[in-house]
Short mmCIF file of N, CA and C in Angstrom, two decimals:
data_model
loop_
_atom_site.label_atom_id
_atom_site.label_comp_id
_atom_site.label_asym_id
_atom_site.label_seq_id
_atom_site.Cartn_x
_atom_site.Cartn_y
_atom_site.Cartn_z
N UNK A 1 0.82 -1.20 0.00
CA UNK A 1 0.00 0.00 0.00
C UNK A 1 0.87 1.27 0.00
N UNK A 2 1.75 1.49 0.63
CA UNK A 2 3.05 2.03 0.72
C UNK A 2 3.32 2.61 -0.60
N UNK A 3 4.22 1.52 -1.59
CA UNK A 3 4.55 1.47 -2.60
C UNK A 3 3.22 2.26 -3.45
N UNK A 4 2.01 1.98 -3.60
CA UNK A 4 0.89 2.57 -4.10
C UNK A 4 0.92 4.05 -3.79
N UNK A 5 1.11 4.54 -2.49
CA UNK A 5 1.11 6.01 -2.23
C UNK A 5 2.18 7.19 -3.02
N UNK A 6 3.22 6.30 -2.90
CA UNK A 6 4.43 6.89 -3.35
C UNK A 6 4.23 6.80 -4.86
N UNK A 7 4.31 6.25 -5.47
CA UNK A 7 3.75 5.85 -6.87
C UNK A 7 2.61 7.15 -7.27
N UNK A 8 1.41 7.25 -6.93
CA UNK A 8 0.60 7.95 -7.03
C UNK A 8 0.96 9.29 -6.56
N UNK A 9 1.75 9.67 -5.89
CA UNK A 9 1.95 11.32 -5.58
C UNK A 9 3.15 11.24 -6.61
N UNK A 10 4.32 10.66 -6.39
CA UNK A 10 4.96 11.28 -7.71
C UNK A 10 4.30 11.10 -9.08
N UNK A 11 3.22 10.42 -9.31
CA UNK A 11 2.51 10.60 -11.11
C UNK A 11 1.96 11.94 -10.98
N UNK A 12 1.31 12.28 -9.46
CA UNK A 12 0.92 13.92 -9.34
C UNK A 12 1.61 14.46 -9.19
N UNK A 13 2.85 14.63 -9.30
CA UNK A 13 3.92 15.52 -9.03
C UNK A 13 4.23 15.68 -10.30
N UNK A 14 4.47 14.83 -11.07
CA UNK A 14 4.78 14.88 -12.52
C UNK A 14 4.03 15.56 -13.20
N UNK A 15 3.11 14.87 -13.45
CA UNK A 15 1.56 16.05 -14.59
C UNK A 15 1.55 17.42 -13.73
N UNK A 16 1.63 17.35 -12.28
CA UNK A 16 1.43 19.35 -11.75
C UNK A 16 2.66 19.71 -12.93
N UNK A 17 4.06 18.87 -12.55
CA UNK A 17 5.13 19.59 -13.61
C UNK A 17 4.70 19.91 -14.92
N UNK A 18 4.19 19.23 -15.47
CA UNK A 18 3.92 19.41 -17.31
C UNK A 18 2.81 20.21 -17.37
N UNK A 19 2.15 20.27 -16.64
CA UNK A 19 0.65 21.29 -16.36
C UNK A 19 1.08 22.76 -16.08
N UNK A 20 2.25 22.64 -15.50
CA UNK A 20 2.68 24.32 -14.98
C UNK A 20 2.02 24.86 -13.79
N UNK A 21 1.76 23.40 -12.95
CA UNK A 21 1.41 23.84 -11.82
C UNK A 21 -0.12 23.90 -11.48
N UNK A 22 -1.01 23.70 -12.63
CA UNK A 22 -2.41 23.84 -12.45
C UNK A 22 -3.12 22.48 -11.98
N UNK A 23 -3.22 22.32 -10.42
CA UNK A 23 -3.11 20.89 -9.56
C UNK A 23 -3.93 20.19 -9.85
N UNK A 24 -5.50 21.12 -10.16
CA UNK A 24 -6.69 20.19 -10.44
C UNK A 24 -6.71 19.61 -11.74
N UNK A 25 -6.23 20.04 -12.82
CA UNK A 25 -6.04 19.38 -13.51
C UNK A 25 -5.15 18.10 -13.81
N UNK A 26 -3.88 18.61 -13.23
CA UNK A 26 -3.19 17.36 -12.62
C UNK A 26 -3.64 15.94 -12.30
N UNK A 27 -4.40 16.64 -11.09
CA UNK A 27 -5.24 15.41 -10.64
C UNK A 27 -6.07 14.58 -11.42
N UNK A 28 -7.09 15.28 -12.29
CA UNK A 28 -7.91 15.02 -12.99
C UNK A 28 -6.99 13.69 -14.02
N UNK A 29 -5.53 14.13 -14.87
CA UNK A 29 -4.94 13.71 -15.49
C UNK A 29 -4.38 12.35 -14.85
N UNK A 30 -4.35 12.61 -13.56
CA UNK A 30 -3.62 11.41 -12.50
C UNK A 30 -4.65 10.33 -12.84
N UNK A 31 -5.94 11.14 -12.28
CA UNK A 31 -6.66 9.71 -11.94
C UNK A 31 -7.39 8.79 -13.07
N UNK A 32 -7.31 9.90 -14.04
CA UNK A 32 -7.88 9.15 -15.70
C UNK A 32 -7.06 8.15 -15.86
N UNK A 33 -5.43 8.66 -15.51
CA UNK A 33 -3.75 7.54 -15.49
C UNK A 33 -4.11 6.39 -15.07
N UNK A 34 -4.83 6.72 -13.60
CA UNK A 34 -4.74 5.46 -12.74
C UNK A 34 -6.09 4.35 -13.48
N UNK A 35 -7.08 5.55 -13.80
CA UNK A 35 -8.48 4.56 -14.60
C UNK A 35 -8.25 3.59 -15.41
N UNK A 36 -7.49 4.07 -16.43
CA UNK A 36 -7.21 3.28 -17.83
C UNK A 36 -5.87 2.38 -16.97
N UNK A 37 -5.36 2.67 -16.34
CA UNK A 37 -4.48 0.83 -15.98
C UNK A 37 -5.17 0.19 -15.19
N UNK A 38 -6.24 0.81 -14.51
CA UNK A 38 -7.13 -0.19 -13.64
C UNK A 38 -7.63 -1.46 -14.76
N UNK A 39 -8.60 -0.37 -15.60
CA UNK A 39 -9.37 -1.27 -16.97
C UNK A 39 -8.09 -2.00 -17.58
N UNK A 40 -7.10 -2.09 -17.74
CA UNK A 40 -5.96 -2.35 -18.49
C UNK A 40 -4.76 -3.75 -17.40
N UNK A 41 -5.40 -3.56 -16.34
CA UNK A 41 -4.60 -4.44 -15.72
C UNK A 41 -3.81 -5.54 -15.77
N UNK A 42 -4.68 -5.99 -16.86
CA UNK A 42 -4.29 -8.01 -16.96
C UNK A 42 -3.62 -8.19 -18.03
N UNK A 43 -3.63 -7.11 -19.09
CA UNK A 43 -2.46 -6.99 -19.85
C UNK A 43 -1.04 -5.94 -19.97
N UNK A 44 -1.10 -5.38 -18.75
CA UNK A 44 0.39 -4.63 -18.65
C UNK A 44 1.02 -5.71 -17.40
N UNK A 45 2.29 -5.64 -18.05
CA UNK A 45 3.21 -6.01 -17.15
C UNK A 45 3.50 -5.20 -15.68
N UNK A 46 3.86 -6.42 -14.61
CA UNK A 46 4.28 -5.59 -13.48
C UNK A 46 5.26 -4.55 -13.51
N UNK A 47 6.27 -5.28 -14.25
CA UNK A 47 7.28 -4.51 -14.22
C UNK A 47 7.10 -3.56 -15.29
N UNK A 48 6.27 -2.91 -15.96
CA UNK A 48 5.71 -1.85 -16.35
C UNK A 48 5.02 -0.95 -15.92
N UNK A 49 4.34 -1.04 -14.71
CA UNK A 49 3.07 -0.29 -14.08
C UNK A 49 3.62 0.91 -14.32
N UNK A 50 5.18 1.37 -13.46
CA UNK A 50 5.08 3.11 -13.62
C UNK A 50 5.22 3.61 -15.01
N UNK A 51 6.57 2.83 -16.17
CA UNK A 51 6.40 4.06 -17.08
C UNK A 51 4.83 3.71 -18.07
N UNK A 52 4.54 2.69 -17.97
CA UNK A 52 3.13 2.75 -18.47
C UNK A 52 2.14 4.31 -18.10
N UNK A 53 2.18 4.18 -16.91
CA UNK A 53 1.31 5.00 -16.09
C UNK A 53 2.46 6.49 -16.43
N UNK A 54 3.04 6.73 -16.26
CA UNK A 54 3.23 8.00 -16.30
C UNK A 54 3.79 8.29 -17.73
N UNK A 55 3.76 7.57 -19.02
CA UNK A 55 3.64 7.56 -20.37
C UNK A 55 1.64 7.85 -20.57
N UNK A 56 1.06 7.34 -20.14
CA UNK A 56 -0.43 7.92 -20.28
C UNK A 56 -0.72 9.00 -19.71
N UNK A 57 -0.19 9.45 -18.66
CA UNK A 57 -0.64 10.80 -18.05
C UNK A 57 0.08 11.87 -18.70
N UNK A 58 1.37 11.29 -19.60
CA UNK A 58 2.36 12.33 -20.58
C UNK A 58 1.65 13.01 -21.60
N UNK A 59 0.86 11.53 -22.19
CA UNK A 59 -0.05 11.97 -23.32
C UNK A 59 -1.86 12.51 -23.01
N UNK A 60 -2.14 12.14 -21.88
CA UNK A 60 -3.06 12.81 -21.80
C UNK A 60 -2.96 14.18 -21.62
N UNK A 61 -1.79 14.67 -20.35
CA UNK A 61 -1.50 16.34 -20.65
C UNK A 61 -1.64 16.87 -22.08
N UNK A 62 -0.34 16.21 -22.92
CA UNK A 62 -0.65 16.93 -24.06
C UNK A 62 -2.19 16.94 -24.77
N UNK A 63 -2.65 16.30 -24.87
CA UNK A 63 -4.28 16.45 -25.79
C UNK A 63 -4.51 17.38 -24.28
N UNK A 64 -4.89 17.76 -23.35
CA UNK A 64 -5.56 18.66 -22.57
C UNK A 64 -5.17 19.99 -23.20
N UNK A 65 -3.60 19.99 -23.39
CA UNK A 65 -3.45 21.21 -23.99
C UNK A 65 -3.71 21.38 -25.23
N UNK A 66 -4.06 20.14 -26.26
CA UNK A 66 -4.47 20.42 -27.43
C UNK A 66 -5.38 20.85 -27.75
N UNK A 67 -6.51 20.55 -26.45
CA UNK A 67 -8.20 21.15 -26.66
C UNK A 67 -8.01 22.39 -26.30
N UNK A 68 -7.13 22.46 -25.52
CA UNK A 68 -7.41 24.27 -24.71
C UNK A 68 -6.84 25.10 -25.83
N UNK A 69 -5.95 24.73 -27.02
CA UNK A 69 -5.68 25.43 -27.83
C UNK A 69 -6.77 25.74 -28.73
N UNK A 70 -7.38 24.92 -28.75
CA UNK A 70 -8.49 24.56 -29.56
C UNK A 70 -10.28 25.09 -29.37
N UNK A 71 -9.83 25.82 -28.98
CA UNK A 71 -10.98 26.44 -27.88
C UNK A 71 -11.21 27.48 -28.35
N UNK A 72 -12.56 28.17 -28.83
CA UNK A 72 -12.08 29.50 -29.69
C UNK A 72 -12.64 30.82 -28.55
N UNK A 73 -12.56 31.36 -28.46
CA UNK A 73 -12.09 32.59 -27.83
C UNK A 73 -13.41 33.63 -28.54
N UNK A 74 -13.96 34.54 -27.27
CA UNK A 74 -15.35 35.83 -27.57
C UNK A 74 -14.58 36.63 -28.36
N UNK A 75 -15.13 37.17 -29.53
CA UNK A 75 -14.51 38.22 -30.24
C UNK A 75 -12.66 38.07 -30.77
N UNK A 76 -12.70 39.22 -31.01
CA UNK A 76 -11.07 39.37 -31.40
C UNK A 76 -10.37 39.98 -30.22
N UNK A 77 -9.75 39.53 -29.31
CA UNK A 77 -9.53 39.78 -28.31
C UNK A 77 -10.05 40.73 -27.50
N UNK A 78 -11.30 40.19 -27.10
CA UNK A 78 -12.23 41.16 -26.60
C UNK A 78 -12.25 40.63 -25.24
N UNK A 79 -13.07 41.05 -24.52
CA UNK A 79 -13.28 40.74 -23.07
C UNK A 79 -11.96 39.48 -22.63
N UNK A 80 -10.91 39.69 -22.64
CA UNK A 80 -9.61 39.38 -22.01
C UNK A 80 -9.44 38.00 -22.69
N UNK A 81 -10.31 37.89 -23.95
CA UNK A 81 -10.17 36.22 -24.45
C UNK A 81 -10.65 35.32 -23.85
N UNK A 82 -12.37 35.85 -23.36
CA UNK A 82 -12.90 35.00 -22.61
C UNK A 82 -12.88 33.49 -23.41
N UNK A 83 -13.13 32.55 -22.87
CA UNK A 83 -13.81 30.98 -23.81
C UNK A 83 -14.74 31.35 -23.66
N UNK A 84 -15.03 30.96 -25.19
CA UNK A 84 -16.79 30.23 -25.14
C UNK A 84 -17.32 28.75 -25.04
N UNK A 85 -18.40 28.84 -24.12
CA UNK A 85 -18.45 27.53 -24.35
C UNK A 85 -20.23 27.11 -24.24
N UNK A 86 -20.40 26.19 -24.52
CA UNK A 86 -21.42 25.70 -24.70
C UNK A 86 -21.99 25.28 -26.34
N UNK A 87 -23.01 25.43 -26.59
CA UNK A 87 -23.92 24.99 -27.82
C UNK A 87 -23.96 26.17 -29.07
N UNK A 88 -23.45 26.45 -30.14
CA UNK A 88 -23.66 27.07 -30.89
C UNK A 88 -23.14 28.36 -30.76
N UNK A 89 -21.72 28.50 -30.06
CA UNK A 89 -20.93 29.85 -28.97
C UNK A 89 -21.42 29.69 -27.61
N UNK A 90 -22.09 30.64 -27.31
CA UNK A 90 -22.15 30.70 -25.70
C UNK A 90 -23.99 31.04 -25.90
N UNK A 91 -24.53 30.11 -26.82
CA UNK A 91 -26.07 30.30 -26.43
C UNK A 91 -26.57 29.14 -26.54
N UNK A 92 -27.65 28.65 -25.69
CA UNK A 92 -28.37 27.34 -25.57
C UNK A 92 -29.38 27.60 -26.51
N UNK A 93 -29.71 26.20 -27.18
CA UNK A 93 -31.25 26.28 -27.70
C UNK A 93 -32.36 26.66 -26.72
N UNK A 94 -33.03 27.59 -27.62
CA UNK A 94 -34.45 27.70 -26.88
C UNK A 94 -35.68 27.80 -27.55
N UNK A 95 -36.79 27.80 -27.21
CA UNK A 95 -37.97 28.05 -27.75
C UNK A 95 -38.36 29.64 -28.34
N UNK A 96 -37.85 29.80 -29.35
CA UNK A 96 -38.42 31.13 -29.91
C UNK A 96 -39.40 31.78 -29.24
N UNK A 97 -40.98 31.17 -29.06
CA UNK A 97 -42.19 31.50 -28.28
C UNK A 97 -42.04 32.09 -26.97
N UNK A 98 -40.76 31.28 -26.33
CA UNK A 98 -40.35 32.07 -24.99
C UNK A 98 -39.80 33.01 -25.27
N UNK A 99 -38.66 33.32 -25.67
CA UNK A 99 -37.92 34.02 -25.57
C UNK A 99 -37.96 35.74 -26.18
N UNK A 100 -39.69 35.69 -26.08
CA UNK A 100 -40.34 36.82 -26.53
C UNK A 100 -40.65 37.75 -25.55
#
């Protein structure tokens, strides 16, 4: 169990590094790490568990930052480059009839 603790704070120590420090995401990245070798168990080797595991949390950082690049931004640098997000920019479908 030991071995498990230590293991798991340095994979969070690692992704905070490649993240630049932004923890919750980190985490988020950790524990997706730890998800997919859970589901993955019976075919990774023991003596693979860490760089397995901290080779998936390498590549999941990067695609996190690939979406956030990917993210388009209110206006032409308008309101500080807010994101938009949601359905169709930043507006939900609604009922025309209401919205009268």
């Amino acid at each position: 169990m030991e071995e498990y603790r230590h293991l798991v704070m340095a994979l969070h120590a690692y992704v905070s590094r490649l993240l630049r420090g932004d923890r919750f995401r980190a985490e988020d990245i950790a524990r997706e790490s730890l998800l997919r070798y859970w589901r993955k168990y019976d075919s990774i080797g023991c003596d693979l568990i860490r760089s397995w595991l901290f080779r998936v949390a390498r590549n999941l950082a990067i695609d996190s930052y690939r979406k956030e690049s990917e993210l388009p931004t209110d206006g032409e640098g308008g309101e500080g480059g807010a994101v938009t997000v949601g359905v169709q920019g930043d507006r939900l479908p609604c009922n025309p009839e209401r919205a009268r």
